Short mmCIF file of C-alpha atoms in Angstrom, two decimals:
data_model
loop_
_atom_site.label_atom_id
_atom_site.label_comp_id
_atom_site.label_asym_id
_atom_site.label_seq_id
_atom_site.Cartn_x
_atom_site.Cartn_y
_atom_site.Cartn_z
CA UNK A 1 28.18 10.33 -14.27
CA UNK A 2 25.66 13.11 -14.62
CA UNK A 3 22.91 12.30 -17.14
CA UNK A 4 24.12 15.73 -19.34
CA UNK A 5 27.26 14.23 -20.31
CA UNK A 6 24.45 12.06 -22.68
CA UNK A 7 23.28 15.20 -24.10
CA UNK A 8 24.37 15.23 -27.46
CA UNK A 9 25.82 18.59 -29.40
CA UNK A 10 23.20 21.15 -30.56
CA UNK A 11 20.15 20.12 -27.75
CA UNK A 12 19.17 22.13 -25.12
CA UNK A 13 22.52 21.98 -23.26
CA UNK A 14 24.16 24.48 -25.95
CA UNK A 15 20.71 26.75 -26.47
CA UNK A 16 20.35 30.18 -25.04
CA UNK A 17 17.59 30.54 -23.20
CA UNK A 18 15.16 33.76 -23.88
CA UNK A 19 15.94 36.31 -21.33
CA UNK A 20 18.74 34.36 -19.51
CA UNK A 21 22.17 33.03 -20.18
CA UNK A 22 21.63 29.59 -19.61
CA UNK A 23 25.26 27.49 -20.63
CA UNK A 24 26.11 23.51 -20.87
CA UNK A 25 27.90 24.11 -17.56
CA UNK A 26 24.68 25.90 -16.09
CA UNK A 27 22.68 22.32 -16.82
CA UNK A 28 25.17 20.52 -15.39
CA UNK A 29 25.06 22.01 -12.16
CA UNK A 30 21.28 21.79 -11.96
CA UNK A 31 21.55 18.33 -12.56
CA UNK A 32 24.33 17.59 -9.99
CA UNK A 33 22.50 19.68 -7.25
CA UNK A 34 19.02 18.02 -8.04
CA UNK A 35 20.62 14.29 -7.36
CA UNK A 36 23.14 15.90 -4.34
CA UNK A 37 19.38 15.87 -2.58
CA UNK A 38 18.36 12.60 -3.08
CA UNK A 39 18.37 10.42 0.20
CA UNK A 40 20.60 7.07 -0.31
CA UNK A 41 17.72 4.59 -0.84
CA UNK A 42 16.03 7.16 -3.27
CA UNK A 43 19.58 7.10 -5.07
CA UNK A 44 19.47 3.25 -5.43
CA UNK A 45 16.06 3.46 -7.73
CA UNK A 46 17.64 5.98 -8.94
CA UNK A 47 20.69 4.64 -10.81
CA UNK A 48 19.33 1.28 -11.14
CA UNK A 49 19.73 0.88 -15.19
CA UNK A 50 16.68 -1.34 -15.68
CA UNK A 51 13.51 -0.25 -17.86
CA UNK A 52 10.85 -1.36 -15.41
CA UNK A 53 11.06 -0.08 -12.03
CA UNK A 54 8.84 -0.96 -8.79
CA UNK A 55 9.33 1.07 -5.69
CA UNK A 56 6.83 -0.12 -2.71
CA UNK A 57 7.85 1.78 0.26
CA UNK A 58 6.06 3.32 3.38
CA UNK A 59 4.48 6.54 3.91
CA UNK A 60 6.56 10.06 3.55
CA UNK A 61 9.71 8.09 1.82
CA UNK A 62 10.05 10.66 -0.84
CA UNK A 63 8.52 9.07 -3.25
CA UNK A 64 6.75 12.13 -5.58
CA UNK A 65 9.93 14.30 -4.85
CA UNK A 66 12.13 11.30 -6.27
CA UNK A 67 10.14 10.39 -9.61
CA UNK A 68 9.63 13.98 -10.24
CA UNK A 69 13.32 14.41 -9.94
CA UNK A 70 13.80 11.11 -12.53
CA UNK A 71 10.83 13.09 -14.84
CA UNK A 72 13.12 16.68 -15.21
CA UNK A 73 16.46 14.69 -16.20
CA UNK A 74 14.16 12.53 -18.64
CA UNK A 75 12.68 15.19 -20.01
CA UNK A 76 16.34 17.57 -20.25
CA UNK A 77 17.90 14.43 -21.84
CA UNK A 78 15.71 14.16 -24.66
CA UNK A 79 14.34 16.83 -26.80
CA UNK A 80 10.99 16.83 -27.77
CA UNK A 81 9.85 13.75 -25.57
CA UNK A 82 6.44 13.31 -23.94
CA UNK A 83 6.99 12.17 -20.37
CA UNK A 84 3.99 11.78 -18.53
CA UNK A 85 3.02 11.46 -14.36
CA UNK A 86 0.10 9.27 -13.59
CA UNK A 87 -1.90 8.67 -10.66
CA UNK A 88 -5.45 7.49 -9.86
CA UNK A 89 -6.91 10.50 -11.07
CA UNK A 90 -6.91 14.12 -11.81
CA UNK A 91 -7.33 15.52 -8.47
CA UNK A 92 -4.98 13.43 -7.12
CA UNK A 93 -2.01 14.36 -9.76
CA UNK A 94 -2.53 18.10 -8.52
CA UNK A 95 -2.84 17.70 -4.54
CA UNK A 96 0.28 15.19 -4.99
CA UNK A 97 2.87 16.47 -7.62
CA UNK A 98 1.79 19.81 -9.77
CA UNK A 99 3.07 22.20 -6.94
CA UNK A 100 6.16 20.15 -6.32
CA UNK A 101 7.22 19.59 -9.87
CA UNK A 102 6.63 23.61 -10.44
CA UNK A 103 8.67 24.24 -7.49
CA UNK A 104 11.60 21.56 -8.18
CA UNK A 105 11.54 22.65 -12.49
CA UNK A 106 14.43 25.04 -13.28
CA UNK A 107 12.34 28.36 -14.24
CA UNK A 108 14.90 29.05 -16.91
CA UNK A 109 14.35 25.90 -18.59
CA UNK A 110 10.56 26.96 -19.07
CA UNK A 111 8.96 28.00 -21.40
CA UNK A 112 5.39 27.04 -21.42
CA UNK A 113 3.39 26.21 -18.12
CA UNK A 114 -0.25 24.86 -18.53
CA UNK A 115 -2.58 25.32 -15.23
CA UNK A 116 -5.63 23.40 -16.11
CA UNK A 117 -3.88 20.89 -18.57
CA UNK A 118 -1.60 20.72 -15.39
CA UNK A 119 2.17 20.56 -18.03
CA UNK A 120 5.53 21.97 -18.24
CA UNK A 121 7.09 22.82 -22.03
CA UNK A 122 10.97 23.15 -21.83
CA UNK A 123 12.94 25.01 -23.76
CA UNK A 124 14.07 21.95 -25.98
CA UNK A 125 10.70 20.78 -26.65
CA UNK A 126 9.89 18.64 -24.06
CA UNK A 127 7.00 18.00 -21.77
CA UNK A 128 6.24 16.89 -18.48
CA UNK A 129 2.39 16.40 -17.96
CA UNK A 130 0.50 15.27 -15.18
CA UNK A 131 -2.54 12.78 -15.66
CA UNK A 132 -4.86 10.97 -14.04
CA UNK A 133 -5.85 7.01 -14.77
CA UNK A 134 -9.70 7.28 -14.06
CA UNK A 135 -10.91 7.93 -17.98
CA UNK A 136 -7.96 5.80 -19.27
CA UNK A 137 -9.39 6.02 -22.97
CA UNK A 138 -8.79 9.76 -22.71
CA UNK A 139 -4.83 8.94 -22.23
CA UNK A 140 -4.88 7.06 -25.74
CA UNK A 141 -2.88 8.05 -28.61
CA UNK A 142 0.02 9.40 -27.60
CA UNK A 143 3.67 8.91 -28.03
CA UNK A 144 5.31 8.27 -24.77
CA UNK A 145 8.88 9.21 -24.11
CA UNK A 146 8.89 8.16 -20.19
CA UNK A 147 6.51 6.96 -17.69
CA UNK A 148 5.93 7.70 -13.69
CA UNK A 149 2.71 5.30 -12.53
CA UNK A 150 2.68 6.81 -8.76
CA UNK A 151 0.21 5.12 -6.02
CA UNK A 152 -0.11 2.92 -8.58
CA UNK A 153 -1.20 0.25 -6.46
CA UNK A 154 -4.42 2.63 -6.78
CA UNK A 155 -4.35 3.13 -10.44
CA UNK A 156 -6.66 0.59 -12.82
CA UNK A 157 -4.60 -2.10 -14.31
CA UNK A 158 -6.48 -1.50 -17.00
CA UNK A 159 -5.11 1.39 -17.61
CA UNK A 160 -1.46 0.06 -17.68
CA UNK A 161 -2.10 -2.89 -19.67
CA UNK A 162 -4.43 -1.40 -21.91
CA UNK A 163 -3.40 2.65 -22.18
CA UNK A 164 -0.32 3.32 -21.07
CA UNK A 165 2.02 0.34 -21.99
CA UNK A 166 1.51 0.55 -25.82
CA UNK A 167 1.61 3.94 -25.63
CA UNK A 168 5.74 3.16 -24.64
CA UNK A 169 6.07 0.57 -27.01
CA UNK A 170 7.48 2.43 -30.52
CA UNK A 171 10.01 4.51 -28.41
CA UNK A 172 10.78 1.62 -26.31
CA UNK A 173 10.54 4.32 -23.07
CA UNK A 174 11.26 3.45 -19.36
CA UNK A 175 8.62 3.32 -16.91
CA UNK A 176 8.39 3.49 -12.76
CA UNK A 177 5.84 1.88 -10.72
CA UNK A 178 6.00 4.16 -6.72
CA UNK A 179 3.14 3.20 -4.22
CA UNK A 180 2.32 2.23 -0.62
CA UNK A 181 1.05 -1.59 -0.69
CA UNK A 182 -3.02 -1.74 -1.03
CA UNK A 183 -3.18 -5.51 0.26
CA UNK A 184 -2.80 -8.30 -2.82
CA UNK A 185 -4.06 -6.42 -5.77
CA UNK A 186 -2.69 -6.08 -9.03
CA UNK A 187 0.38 -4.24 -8.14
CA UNK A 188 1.48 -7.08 -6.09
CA UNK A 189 1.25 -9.48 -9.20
CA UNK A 190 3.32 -6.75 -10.96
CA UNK A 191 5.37 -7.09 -8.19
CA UNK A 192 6.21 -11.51 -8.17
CA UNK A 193 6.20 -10.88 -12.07
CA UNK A 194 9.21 -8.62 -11.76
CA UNK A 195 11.32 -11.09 -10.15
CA UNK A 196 11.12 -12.92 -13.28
CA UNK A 197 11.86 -10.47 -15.73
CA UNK A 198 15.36 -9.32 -16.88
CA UNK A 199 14.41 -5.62 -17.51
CA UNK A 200 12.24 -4.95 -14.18
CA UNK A 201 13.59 -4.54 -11.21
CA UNK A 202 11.93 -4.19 -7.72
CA UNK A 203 12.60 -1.98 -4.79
CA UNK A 204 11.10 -1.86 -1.23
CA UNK A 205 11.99 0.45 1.49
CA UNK A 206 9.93 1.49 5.62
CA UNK A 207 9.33 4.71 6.30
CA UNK A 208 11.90 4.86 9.01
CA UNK A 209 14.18 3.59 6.04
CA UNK A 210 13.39 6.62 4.18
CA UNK A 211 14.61 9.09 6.85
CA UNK A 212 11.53 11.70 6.61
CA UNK A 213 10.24 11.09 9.82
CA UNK A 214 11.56 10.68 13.22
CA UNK A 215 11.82 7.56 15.28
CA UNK A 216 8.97 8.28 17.50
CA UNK A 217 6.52 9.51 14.91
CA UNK A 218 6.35 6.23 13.69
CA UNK A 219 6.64 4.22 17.29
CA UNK A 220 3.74 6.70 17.82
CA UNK A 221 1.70 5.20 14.63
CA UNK A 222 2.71 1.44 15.96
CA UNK A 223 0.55 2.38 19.27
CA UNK A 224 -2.52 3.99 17.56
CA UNK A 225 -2.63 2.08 14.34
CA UNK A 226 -3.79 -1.37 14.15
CA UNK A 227 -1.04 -4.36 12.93
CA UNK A 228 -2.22 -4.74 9.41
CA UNK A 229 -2.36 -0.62 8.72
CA UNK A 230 0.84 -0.44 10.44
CA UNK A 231 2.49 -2.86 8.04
CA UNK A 232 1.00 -2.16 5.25
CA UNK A 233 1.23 2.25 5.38
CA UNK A 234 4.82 2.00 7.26
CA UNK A 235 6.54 -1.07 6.53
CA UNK A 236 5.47 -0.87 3.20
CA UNK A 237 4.00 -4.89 3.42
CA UNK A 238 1.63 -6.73 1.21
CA UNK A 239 -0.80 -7.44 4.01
CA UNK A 240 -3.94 -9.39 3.30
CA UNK A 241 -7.25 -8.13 2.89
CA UNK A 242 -9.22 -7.85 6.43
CA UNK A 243 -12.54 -9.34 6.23
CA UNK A 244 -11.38 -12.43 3.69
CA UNK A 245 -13.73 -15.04 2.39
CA UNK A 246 -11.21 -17.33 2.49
CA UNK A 247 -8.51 -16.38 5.58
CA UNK A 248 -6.68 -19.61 5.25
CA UNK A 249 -5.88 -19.63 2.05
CA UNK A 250 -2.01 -19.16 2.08
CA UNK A 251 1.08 -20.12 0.14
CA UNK A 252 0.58 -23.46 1.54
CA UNK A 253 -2.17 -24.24 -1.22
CA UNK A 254 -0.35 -23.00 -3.65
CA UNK A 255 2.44 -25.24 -5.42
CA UNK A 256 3.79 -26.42 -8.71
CA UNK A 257 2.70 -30.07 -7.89
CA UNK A 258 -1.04 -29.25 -9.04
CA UNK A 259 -0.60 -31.28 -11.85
CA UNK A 260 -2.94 -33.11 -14.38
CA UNK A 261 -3.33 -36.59 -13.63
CA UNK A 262 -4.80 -37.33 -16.60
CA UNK A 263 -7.68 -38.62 -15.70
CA UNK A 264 -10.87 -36.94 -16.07
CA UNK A 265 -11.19 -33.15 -16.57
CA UNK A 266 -12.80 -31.07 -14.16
CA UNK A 267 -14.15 -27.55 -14.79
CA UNK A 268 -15.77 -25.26 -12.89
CA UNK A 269 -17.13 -22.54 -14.25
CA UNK A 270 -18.58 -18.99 -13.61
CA UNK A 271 -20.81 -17.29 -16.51
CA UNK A 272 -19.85 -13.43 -16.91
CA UNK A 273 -20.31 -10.84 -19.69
CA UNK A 274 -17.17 -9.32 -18.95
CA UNK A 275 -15.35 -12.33 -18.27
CA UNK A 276 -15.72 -16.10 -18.82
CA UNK A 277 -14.20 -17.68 -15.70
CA UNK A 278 -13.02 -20.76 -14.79
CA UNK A 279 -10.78 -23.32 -13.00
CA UNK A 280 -9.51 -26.69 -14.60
CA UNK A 281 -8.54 -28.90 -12.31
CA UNK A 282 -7.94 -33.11 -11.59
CA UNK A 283 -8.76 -34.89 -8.44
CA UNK A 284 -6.78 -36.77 -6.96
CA UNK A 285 -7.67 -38.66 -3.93
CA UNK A 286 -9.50 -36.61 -1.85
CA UNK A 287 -7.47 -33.50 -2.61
CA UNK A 288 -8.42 -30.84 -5.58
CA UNK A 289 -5.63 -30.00 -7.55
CA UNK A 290 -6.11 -26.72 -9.60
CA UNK A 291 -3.57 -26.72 -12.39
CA UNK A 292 -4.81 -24.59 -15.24
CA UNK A 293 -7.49 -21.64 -15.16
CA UNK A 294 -9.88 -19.64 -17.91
CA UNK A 295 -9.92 -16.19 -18.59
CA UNK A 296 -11.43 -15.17 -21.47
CA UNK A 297 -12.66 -11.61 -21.84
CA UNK A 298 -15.83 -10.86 -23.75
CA UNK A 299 -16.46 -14.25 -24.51
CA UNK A 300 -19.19 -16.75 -23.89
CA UNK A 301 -20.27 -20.34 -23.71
CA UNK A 302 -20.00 -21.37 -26.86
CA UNK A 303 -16.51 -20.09 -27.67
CA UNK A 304 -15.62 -21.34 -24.19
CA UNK A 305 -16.63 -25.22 -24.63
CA UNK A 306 -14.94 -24.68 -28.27
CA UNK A 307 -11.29 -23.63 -26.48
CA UNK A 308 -11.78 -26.37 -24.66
CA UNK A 309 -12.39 -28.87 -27.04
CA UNK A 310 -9.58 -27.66 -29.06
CA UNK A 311 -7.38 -27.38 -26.26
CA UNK A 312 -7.67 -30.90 -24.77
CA UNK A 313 -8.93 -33.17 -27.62
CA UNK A 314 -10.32 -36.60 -27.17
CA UNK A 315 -10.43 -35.99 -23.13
CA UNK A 316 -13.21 -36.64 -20.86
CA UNK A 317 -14.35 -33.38 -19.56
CA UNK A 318 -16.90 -32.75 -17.08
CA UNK A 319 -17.85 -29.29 -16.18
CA UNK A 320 -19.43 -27.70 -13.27
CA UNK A 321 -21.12 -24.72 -14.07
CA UNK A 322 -23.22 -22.25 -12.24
CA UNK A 323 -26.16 -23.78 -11.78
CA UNK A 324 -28.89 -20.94 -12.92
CA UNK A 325 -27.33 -21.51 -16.52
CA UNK A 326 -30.11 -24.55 -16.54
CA UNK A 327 -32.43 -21.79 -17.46
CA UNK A 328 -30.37 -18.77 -18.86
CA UNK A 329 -30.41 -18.62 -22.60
CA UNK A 330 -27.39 -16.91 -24.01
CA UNK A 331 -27.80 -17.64 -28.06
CA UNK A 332 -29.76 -16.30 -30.62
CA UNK A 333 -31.04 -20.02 -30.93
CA UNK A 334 -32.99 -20.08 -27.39
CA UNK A 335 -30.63 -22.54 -26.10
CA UNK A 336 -29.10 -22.37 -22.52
CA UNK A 337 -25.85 -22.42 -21.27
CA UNK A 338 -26.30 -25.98 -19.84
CA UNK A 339 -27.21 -26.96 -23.21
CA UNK A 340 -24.34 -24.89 -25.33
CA UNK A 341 -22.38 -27.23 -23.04
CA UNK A 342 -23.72 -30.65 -23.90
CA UNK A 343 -23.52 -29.93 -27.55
CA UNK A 344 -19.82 -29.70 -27.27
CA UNK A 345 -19.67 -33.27 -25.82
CA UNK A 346 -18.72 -32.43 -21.91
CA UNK A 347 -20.87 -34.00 -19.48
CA UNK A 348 -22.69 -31.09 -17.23
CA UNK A 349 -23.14 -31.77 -13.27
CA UNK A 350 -24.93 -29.22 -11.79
CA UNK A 351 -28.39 -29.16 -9.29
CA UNK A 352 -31.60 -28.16 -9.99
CA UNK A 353 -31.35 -25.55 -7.84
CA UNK A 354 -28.83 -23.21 -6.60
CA UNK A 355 -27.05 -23.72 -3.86
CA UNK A 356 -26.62 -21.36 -1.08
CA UNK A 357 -23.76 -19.37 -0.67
CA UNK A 358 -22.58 -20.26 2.55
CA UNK A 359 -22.64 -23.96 1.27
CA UNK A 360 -20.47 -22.95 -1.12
CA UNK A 361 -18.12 -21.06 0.92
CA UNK A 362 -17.82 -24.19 3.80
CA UNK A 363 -17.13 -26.31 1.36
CA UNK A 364 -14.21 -23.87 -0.26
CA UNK A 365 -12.76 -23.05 3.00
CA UNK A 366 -13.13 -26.90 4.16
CA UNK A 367 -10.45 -27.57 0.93
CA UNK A 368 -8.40 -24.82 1.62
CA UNK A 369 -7.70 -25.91 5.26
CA UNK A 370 -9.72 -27.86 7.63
CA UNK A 371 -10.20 -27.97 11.69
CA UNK A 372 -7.29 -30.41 11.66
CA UNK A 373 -4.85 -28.13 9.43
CA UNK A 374 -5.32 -30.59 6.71
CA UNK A 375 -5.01 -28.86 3.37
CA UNK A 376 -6.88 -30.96 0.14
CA UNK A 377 -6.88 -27.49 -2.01
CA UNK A 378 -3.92 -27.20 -4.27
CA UNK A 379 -3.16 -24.36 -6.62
CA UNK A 380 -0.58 -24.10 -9.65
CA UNK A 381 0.98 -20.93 -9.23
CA UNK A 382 0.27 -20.23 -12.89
CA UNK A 383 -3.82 -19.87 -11.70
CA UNK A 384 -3.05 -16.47 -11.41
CA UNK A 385 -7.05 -15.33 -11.65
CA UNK A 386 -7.94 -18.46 -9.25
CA UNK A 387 -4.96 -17.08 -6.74
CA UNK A 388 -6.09 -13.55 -6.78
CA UNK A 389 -9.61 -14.18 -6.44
CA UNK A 390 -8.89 -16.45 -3.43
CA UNK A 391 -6.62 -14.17 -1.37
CA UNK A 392 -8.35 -10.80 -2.12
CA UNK A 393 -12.09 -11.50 -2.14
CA UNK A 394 -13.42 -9.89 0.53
CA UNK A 395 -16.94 -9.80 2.77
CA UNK A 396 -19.05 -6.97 1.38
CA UNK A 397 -19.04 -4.03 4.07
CA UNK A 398 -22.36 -2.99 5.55
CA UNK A 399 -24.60 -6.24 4.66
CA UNK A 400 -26.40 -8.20 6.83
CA UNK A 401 -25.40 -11.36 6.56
CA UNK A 402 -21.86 -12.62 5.06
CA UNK A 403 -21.87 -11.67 1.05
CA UNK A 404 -19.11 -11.43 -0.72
CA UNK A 405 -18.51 -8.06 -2.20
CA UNK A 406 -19.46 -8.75 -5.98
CA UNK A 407 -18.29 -5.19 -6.69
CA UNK A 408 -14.78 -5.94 -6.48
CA UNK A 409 -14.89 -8.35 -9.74
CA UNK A 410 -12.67 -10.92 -7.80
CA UNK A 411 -15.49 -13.26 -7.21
CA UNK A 412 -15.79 -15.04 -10.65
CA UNK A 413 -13.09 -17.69 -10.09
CA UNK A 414 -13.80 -18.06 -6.40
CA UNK A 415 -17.43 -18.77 -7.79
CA UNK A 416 -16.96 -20.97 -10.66
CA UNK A 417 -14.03 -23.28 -8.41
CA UNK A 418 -16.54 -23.26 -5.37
CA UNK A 419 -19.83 -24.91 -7.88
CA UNK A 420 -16.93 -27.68 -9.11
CA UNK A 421 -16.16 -28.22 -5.13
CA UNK A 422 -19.78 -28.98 -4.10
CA UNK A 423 -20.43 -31.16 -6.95
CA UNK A 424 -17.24 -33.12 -7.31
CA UNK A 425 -15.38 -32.80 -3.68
CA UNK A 426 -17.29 -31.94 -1.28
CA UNK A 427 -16.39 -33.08 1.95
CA UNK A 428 -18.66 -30.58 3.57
CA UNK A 429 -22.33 -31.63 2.88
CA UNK A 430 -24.61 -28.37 2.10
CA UNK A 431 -26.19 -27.27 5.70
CA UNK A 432 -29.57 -28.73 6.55
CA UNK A 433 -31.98 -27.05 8.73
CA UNK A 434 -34.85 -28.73 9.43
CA UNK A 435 -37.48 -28.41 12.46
CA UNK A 436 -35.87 -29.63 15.75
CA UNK A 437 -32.62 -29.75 14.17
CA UNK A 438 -29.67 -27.92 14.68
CA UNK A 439 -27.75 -26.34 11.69
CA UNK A 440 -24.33 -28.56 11.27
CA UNK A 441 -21.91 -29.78 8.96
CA UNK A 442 -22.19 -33.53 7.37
CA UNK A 443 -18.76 -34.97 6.21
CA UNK A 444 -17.69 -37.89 4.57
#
C-alpha cells in the first residue's frame, strides 16, 4: 500500500502547487516510482512497521539513497513535520546526502531550498534538514517529526541519548539508526539492546548483499584489505578493536552466573570528574565474579560511598580504590578520598604507592584467561560499562611503551576493576626487577 493512501483530505495531496498542476494521482506516482527503485533488502527496512530501526550493512549498500527515500515519504505524509538527517557532523551531512536528497526531492513539491542551513520546505509545510552531531547542544529544542541517525556508529551517543531522543518524545516520531560497524562501540550496545525491545528492530546486510558492486570488486578488497577491515567495511561485522588491552576477553567471561555470594562486598573503584566508576563484585574461590557496576555521572566520593550504603545496608564492604586518592582531597573540608571512604564505614585496601600499569594489566589479563585457558574473570552481562571498557580499550597509538589510550574514556572501569584485582585476587604478583634478576611473574 503506498504511504499516500494515509494522506488524509485537504493536505498536500489535494493542493495545487504554484506554477504546476500537481494532483493526488501525481503524488501517488512519485511515491510508487521512488519505492519501484529500492533494491529487495533496502525494501525489507523499508516496510518493517517498527519505530526503532538499525541497519548495519557493508560499504555502497544504499544506505543514504534508502533513508533519504524513507525522509521524502515522511515528510509528504505529514504536514508541517520537522524531519531531520544526522551524521557526525556538518561536513559530512553535505559530502554524504545534500546533493542526493536535492536530486531524489520532487522539484514541484518545493518550495523553499536552504544552501547553507543545508533544508528542503515542501509545499505542505514540511522540512527535511540535514545536521550534523558534533555541537549536539546546537540541535536542542526542537520538535521532531522523524529521525535518520546515518554512520551513526560515528555519531556521539551523547547526542542520541541526550539531544535527539527527547527531541522525538512529545510526537512519539520514528527513528533509523544506518552505519558500517566501527568495532564494539556504542552502536553495537544499541544494537544487543534492540533484540530486547518490542519497538526496535535490527537489520544487517554485506555489500555483495546489497547488489552495488560486482563480485570481483569485493574479492578484489578480500586480497588487499586486511581480515578485520574486510569484515568489518564489507561484511558489515562487529570486529574487535586491533591493538586491545585485553584480547582475551570474550563472551566466555561474560555470563549471568556472576552472582553475589553474599559474602563480603568488593569494590573497585576509579575516581573521575566526569564519571564515578566502578565494579562490585564477590569472590568466590579463586575466581572474580563481577555482578553489578557504578556509573554515576558528575558525582563524587561522598555521594558514591552514600549510594552504596543505601544500596546494600548492614553489608561488609571493602573497597579498592585508586590508590593516589590517599593524598587527593576532593571536599571543601581538606579530607581525601581515602578518608570520605572510611567515614562511610567501608574498609579501604589500597598501597602506599601506585602500582604500575603493567602490574595492573597482567594481573587483569591473568583473570580474564590464563596460559592454561583457565578463565577466573566473570562478568554479569548487565556490567554494561565494565563490558565495554574491557572489549574496546585500546593501546594508545604512537607511545613508547604500552599505555592505554586514556582519550577514549573507556579506561575508567578497566581501571577501577584492575586496583580491586591486585589487591584482592591477584594471582599475578606485581613484577620485580631487581639487580641480577630477571623480570618474571610470581603466582600463587
Amino acid at each position: 500500500m503506498s504511504i499516500l493512501a494515509a494522506v488524509p483530505p485537504g493536505s498536500i495531496a489535494d493542493k495545487p502547487v504554484a506554477g504546476a498542476s500537481f494532483g493526488r494521482e501525481d503524488y501517488e506516482q512519485y511515491i510508487n516510482q521512488l519505492e519501484a527503485t529500492l533494491t529487495a533488502p533496502q525494501r525489507q527496512v523499508y516496510d518493517a512497521a517498527h519505530r526503532f530501526k538499525l541497519l548495519c550493512s557493508g560499504r555502497r549498500f544504499g544506505k543514504t539513497y534508502l533513508c533519504i527515500a524513507r525522509l521524502l515519504n515522511w515528510a509528504l505524509e505529514k504536514p508541517g513535520s520537522l524531519n531531520w538527517y544526522v551524521t557526525a557532523n556538518y561536513r559530512m551531512a553535505k559530502q554524504i546526502a545534500w546533493r542526493q536528497l536535492k536530486d531524489m526531492a520532487p522539484r514541484d513539491l518545493v518550495v523553499k531550498q536552504n544552501e547553507s542551513d543545508l533544508s528542503l520546505e515542501f509545499v505542505n509545510g514540511a522540512q527535511i534538514a540535514l545536521r550534523g552531531a558534533d555541537n549536539e547542544d546546537s540541535l536542542r529544542g526542537v520538535s521532531l517529526s522523524s529521525l535518520v541517525v546515518d554512520e551513526a556508529a560515528y555519531v556521539k551517543q551523547s547526542a542520541w541519548e541526550m539531544v535527539l531522543r527527547p527531541a522525538l518524545s512529545d510526537q512519539g516520531g520514528p527513528a533509523w539508526f544506518i552505519t558500517t560497524p566501527a568495532g564494539l562501540n556504542w552502536f553495537h550496545d544499541l544494537w544487543e539492546q534492540a533484540q530486547e525491545q518490542d519497538d526496535w528492530t535490527s537489520f544487517s546486510f554485506t555489500t555483495i548483499e546489497g547488489g552495488n558492486v560486482p563480485a570481483e570488486e569485493i574479492e578484489a578488497a578480500r586480497r588487499t584489505l586486511d581480515e578485520r577491515t574486510f569484515k568489518q567495511e564489507y561484511l558489515a561485522s562487529f570486529e574487535t578493536l586491533s591493538g586491545r588491552v585485553f584480547p582475551d576477553f570474550d563472551q566466555d567471561n561474560i555470563t549471568e552466573s556472576a552472582v553475589d555470594s553474599g559474602g563480603p562486598i568488593l569494590v573497585g573503584l576509579d575516581f573521575n570528574v566526569s564519571i564515578m566508576a566502578g565494579s562490585i563484585a564477590s569472590k568466590v574461590g579463586d575466581t572474580l565474579h563481577v555482578w553489578d557496576e557504578i556509573a554515576i555521572k558528575n558525582s563524587n566520593t561522598d555521594e558514591v560511598c552514600a549510594w552504596l550504603k543505601g544500596r546494600f545496608p548492614r553489608r561488609e564492604i571493602i573497597v579498592y580504590p585508586d590508590p593516589t586518592g590517599a593524598a587527593r582531597k576532593t571536599s571543601a573540608a581538606g579530607k581525601t578520598d581515602h578518608g570520605i571512604i572510611r567515614q562511610h564505614g567501608f574498609r579501604v585496601v589500597a598501597p602506599k604507592a601506585p602500582w604500575a600499569i603493567k602490574d595492573r594489566l597482567n594481573a587483569t589479563n591473568w583473570l580474564i584467561k590464563n596460559m592454561e585457558g583457565e578463565r577466573r574473570l566473570m562478568v554479569h552481562p548487565r556490567c554494561k560499562h565494565v563490558v565495554k571498557s574491557l572489549r574496546n580499550l585500546t593501546y594508545k597509538e604512537g607511545a613508547d611503551d604500552f599505555v592505554p589510550d586514556k582519550d577514549s574514556g573507556l579506561d575508567h572501569h578497566a581501571d577501577g576493576l584492575g586496583y580491586m584485582i591486585l589487591s584482592a585476587l591477584n594471582l599475578v604478583k606485581p613484577w620485580k626487577v631487581g639487580a641480577g634478576k630477571s623480570r618474571q611473574a610470581q603466582i600463587w
